[in-house]
PDB file of C-alpha atoms in Angstrom:
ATOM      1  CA  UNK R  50       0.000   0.000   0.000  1.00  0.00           C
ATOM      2  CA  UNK R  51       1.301   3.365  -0.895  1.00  0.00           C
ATOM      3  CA  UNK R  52       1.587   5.916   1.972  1.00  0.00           C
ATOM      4  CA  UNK R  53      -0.087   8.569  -0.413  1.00  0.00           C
ATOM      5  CA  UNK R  54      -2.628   7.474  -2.591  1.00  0.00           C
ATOM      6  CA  UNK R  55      -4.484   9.354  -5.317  1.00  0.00           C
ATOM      7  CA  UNK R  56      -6.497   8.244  -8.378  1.00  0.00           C
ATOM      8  CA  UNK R  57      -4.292   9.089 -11.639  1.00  0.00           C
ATOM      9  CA  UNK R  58      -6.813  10.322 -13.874  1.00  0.00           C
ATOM     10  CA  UNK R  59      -6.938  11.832 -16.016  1.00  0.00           C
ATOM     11  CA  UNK R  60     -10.060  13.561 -14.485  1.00  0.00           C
ATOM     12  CA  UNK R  61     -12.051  15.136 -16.999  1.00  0.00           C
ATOM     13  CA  UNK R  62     -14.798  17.769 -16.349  1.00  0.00           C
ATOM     14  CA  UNK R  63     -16.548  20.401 -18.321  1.00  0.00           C
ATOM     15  CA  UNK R  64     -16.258  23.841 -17.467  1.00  0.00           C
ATOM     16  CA  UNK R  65     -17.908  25.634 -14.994  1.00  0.00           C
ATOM     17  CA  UNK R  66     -18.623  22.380 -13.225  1.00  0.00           C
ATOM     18  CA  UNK R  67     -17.202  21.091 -10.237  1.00  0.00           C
ATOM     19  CA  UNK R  68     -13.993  19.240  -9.829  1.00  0.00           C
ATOM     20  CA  UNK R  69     -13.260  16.803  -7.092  1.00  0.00           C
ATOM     21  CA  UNK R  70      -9.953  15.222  -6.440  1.00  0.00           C
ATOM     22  CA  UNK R  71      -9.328  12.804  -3.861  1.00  0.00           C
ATOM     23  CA  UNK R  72      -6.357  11.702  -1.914  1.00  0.00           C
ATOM     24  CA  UNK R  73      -6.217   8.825   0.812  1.00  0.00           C
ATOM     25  CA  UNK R  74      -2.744   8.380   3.275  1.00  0.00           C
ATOM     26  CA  UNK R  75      -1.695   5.418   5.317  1.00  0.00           C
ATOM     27  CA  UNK R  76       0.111   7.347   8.686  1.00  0.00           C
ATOM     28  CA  UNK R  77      -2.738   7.921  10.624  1.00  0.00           C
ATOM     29  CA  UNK R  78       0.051  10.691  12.826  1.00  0.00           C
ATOM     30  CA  UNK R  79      -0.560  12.663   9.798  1.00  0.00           C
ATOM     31  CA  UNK R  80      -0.843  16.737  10.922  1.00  0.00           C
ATOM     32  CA  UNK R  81      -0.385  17.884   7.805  1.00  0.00           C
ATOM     33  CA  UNK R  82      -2.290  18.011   4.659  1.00  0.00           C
ATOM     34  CA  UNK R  83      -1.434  19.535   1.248  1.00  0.00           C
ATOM     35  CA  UNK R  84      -2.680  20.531  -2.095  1.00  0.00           C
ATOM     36  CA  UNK R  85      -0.011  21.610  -4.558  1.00  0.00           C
ATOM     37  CA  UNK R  86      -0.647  21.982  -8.648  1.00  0.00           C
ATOM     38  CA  UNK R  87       1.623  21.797 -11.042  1.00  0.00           C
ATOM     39  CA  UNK R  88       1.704  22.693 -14.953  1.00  0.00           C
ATOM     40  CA  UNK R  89       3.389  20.555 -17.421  1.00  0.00           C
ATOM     41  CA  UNK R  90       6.775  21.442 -17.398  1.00  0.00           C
ATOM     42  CA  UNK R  91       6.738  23.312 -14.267  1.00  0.00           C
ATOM     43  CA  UNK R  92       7.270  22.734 -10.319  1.00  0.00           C
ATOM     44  CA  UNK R  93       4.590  22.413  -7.716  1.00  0.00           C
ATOM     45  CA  UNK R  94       2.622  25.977  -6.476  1.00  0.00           C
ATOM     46  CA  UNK R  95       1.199  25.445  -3.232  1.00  0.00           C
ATOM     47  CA  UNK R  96      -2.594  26.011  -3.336  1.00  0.00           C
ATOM     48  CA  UNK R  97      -4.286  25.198  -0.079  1.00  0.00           C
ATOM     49  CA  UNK R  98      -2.507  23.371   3.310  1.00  0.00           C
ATOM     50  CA  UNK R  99      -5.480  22.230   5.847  1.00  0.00           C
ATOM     51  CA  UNK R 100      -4.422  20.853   9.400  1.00  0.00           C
ATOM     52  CA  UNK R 101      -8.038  20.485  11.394  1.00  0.00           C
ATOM     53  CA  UNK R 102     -10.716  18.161   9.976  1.00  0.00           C
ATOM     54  CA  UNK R 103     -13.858  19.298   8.144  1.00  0.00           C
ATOM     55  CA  UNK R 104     -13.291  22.490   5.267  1.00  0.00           C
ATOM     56  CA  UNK R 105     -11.409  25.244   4.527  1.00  0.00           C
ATOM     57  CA  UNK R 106     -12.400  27.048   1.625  1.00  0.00           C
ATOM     58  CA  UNK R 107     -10.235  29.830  -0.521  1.00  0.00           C
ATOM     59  CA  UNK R 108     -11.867  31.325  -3.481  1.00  0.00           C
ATOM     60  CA  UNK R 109     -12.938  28.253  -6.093  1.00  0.00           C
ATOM     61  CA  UNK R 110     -11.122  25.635  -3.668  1.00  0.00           C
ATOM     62  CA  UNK R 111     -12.455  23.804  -1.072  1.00  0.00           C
ATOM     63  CA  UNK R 112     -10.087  21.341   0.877  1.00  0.00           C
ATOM     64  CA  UNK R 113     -11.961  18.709   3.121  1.00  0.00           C
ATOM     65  CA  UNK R 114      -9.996  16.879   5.529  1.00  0.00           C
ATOM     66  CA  UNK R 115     -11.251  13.743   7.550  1.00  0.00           C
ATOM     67  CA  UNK R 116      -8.599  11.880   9.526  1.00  0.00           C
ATOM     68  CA  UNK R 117     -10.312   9.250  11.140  1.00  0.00           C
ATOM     69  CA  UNK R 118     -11.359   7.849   7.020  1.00  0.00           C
ATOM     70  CA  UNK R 119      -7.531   9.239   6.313  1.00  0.00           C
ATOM     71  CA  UNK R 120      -9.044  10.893   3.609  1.00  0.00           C
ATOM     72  CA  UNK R 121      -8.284  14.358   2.204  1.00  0.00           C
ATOM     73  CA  UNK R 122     -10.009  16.007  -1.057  1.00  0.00           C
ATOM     74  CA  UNK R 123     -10.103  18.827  -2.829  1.00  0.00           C
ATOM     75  CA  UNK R 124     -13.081  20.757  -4.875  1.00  0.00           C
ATOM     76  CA  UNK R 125     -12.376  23.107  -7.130  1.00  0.00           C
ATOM     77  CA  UNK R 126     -15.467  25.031  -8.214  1.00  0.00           C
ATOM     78  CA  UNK R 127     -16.702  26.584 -11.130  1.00  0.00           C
ATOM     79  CA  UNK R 128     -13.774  25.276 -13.104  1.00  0.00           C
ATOM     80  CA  UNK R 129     -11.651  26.624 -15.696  1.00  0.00           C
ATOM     81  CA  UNK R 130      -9.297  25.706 -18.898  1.00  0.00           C
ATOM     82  CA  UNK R 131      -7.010  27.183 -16.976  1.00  0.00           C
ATOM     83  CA  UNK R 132      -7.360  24.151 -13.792  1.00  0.00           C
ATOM     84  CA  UNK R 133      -6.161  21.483 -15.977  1.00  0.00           C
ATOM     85  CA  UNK R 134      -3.208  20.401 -14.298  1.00  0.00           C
ATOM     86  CA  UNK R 135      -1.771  17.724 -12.278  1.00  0.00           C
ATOM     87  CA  UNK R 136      -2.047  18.114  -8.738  1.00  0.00           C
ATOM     88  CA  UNK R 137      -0.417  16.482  -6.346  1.00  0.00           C
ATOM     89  CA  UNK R 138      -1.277  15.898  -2.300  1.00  0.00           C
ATOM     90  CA  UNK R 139       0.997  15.803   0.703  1.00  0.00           C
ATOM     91  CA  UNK R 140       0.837  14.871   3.729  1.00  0.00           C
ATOM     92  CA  UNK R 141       3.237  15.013   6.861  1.00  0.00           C
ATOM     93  CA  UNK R 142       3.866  15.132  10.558  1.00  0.00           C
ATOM     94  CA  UNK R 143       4.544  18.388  11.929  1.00  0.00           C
ATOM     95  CA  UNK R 144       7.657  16.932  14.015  1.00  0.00           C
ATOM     96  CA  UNK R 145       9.003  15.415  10.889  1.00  0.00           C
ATOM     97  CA  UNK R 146       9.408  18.187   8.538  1.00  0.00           C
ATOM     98  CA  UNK R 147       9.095  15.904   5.571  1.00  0.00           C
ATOM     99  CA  UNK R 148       6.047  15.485   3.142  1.00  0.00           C
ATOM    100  CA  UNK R 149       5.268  12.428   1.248  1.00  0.00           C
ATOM    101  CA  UNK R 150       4.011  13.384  -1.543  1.00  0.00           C
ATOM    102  CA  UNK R 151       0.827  11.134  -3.725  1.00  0.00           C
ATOM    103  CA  UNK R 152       1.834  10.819  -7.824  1.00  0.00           C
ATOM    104  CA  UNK R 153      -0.818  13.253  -8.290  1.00  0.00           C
ATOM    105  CA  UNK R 154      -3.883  13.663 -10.129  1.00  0.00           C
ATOM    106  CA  UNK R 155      -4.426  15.071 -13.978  1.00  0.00           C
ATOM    107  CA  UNK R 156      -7.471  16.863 -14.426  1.00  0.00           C
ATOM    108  CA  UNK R 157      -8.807  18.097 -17.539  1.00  0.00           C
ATOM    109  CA  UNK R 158     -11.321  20.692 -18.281  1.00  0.00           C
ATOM    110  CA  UNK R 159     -12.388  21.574 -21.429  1.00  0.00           C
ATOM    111  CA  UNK R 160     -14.277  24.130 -22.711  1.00  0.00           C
TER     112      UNK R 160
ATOM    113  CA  UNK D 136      10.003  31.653  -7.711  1.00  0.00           C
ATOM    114  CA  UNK D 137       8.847  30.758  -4.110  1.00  0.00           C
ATOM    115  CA  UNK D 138      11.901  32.389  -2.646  1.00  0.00           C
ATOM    116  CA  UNK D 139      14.066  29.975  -4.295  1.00  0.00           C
ATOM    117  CA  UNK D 140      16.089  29.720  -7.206  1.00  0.00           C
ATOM    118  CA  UNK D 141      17.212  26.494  -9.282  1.00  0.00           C
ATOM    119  CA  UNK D 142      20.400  26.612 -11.817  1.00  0.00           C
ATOM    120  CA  UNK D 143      20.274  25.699 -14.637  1.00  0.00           C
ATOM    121  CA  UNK D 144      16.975  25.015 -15.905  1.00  0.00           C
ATOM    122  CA  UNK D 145      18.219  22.322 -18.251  1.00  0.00           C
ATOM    123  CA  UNK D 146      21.323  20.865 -17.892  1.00  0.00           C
ATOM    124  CA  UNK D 147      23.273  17.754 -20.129  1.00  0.00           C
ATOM    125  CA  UNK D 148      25.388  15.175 -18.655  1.00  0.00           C
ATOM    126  CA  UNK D 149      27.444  12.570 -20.367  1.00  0.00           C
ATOM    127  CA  UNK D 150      27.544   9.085 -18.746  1.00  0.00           C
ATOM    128  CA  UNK D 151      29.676   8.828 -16.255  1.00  0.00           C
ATOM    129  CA  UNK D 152      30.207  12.854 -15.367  1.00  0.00           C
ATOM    130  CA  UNK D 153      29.421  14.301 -12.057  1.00  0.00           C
ATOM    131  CA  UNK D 154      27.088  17.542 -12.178  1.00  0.00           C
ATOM    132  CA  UNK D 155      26.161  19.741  -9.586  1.00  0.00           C
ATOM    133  CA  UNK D 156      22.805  21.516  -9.666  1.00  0.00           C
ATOM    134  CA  UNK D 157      22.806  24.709  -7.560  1.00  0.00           C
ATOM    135  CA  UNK D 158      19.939  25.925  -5.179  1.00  0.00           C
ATOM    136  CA  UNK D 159      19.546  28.958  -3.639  1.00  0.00           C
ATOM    137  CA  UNK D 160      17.344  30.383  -1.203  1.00  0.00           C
ATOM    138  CA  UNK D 161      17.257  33.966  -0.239  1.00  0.00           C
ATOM    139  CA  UNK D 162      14.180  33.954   3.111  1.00  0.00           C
ATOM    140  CA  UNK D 163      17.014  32.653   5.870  1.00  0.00           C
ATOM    141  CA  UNK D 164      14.788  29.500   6.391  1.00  0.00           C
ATOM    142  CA  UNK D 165      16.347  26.537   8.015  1.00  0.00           C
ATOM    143  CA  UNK D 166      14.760  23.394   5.374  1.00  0.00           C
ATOM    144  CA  UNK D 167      15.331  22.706   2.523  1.00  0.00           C
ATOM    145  CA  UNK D 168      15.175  19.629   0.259  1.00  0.00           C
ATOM    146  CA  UNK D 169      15.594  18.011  -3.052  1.00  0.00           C
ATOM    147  CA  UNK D 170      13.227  15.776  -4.740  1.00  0.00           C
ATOM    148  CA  UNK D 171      13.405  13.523  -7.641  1.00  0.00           C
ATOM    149  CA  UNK D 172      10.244  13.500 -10.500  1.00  0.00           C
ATOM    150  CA  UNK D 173       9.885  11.284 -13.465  1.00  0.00           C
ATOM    151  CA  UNK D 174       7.270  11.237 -15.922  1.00  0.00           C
ATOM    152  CA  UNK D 175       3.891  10.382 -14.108  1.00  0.00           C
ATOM    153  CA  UNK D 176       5.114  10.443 -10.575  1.00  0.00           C
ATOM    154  CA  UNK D 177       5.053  11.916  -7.964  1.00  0.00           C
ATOM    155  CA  UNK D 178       8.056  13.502  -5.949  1.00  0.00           C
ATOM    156  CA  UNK D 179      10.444  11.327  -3.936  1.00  0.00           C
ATOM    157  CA  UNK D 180      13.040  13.217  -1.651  1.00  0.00           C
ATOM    158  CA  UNK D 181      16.589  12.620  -2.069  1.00  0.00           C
ATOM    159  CA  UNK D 182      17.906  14.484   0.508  1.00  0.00           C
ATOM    160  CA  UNK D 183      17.494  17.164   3.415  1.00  0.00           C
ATOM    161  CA  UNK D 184      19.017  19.351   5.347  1.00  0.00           C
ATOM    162  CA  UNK D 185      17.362  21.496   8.893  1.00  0.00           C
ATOM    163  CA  UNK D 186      20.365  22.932   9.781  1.00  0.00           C
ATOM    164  CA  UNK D 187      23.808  23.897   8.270  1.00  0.00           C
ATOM    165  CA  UNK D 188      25.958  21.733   8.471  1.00  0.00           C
ATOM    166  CA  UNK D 189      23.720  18.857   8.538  1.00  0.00           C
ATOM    167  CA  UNK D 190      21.545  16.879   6.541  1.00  0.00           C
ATOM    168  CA  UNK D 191      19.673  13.445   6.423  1.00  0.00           C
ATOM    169  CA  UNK D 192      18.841  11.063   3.278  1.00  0.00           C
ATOM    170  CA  UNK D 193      15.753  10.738   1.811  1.00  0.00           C
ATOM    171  CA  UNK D 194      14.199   7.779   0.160  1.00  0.00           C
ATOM    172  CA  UNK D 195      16.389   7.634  -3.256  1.00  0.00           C
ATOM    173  CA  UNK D 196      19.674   8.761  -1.823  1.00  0.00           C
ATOM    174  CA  UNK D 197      21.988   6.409  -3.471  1.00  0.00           C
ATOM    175  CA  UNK D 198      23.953   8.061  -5.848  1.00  0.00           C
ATOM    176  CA  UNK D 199      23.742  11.722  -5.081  1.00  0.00           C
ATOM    177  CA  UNK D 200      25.268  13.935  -2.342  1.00  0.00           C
ATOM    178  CA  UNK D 201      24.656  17.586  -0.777  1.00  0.00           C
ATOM    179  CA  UNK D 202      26.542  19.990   1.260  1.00  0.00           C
ATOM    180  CA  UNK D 203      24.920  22.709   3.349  1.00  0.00           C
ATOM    181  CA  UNK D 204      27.766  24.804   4.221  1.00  0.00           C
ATOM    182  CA  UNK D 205      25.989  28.105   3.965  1.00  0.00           C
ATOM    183  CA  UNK D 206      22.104  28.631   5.027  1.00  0.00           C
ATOM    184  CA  UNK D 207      21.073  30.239   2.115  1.00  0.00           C
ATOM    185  CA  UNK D 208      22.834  27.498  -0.135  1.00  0.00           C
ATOM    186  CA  UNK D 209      21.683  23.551  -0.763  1.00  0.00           C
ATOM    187  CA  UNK D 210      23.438  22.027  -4.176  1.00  0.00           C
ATOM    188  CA  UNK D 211      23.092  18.450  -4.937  1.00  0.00           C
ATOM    189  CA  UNK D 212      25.963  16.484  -6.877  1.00  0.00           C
ATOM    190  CA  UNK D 213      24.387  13.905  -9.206  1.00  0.00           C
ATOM    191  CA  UNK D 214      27.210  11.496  -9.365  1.00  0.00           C
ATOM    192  CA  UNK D 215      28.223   9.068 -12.136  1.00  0.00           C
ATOM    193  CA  UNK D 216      26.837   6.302  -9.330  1.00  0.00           C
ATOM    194  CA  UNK D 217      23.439   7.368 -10.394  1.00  0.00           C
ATOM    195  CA  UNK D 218      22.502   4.708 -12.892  1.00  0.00           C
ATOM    196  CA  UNK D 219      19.465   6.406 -14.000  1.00  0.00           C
ATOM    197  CA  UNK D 220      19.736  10.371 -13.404  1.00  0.00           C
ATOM    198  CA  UNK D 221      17.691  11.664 -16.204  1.00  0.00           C
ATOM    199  CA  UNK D 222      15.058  13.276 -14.184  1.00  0.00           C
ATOM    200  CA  UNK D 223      13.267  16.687 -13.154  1.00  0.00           C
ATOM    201  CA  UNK D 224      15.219  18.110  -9.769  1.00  0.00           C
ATOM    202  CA  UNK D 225      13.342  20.110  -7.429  1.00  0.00           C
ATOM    203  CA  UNK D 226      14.547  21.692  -4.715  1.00  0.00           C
ATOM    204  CA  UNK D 227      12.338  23.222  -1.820  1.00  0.00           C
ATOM    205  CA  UNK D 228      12.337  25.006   1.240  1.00  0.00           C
ATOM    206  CA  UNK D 229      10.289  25.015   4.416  1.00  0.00           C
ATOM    207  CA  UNK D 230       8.900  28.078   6.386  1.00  0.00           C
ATOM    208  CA  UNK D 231       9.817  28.313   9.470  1.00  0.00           C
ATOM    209  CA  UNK D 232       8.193  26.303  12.357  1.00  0.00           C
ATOM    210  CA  UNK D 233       5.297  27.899  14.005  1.00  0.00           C
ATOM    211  CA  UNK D 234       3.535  24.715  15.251  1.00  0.00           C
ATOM    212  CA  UNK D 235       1.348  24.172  12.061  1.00  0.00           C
ATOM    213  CA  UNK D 236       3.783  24.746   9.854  1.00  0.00           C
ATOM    214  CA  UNK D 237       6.103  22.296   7.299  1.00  0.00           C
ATOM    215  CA  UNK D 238       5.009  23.529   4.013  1.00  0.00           C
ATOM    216  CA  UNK D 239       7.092  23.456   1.374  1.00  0.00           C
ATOM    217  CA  UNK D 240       8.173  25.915  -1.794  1.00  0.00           C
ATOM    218  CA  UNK D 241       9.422  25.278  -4.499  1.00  0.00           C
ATOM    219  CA  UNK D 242      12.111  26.527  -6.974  1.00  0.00           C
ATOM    220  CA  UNK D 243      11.640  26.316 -10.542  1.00  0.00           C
ATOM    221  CA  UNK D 244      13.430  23.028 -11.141  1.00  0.00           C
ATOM    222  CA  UNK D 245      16.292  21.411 -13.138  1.00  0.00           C
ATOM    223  CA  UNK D 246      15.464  19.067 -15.768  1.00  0.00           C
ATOM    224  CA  UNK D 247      18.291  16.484 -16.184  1.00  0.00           C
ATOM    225  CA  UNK D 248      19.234  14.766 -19.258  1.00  0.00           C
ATOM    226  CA  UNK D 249      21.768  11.891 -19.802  1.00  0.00           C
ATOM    227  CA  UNK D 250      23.004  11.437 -23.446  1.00  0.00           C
TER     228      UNK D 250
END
């Protein structure tokens, strides 16, 4: 079983709909909980980091966190052309300072 | 850029050479780490350092080494060990504890090639 585990798409939606991308991790000492999205070609941009369980929302982007299902998700709402991406969750113990990172998911959203 | 900066953004290696891929941070934050991608997966860490003077090995260290002799400073050696280097690099840092903290920036990347 991997320690990060996320669904690799890809993950298609049309726009203006809702996207939701899941991620599932094995260390239930997890504190830490990551969304990061990354454009072909280019490195990981931090979108949303939630550390309590239920939601956090910022603009489009929901993150839902539920640690005893070890389960973390992201919506993104309304989405755009320009959401297709892969993105990538992480997950970590405070204490650590390290991140294990899922192989991410590829979403597409076309027009 | 994060904070961060990666040099160069593509770099080609003969078999058998040692490179050196430099990383820079300019936010006096203590972390900072390297990470490994290939095509269709995700990142695994090669190596990182909390302190300088100090650092640990990640999951794929074989083959590479750091040195963390300045704070600001983190540059990985891919060494001719590396049987299969041809990779994206990513180096990151970590703010700075707070009690929630640990996330992690990154720099722009190096993407490795191996003729």
């Amino acid at each position: 079983q991997k320690e990060v585990e996320q669904n690799s798409g890809p993950l298609s939606v049309p726009e203006g709909a809702i996207a939701s991308l899941n991620c599932t991790y094995s260390d239930r000492g997890s504190q830490s909980f990551f969304w990061y999205r990354q454009y072909s070609g280019k490195s990981p941009e931090l979108i949303m980091s939630i550390y309590s369980n239920g939601d956090k929302e910022d603009g489009r982007f929901t993150a839902q966190l539920n640690k005893a299902s070890q389960y973390v998700s992201l919506l993104i709402r309304d989405s755009q052309p320009s959401d297709s991406a892969t993105y990538l969750c992480a997950v970590g113990r405070i204490s650590y300072n390290k991140l294990i990172f899922g192989a991410g998911t590829r979403l597409a959203v076309h027009p | 850029d994060g904070g961060i900066t990666q040099s160069p953004k593509y770099l080609f290696r003969k078999e058998g050479q040692n490179v050196t891929l430099s990383c820079e941070q300019n936010l006096n934050h203590d972390a900072m780490y390297w990470y490994r991608q290939d095509p269709g997966q995700g990142l695994r860490l090669i190596y990182y350092s909390q302190i300088v003077n100090d650092f640990q090995k990640g999951d794929i260290a074989e083959g590479y080494s750091v040195s963390r002799e300045k704070k600001e400073s983190f540059p990985l050696t891919v060494t001719s060990a590396q049987k299969n280097p041809t990779a994206f690099y990513l180096c990151a840092r970590s703010a700075p504890r707070d009690g929630r903290g640990n996330e992690q920036f990154f720099g722009p990347g190096t993407r490795l090639t191996v003729l």
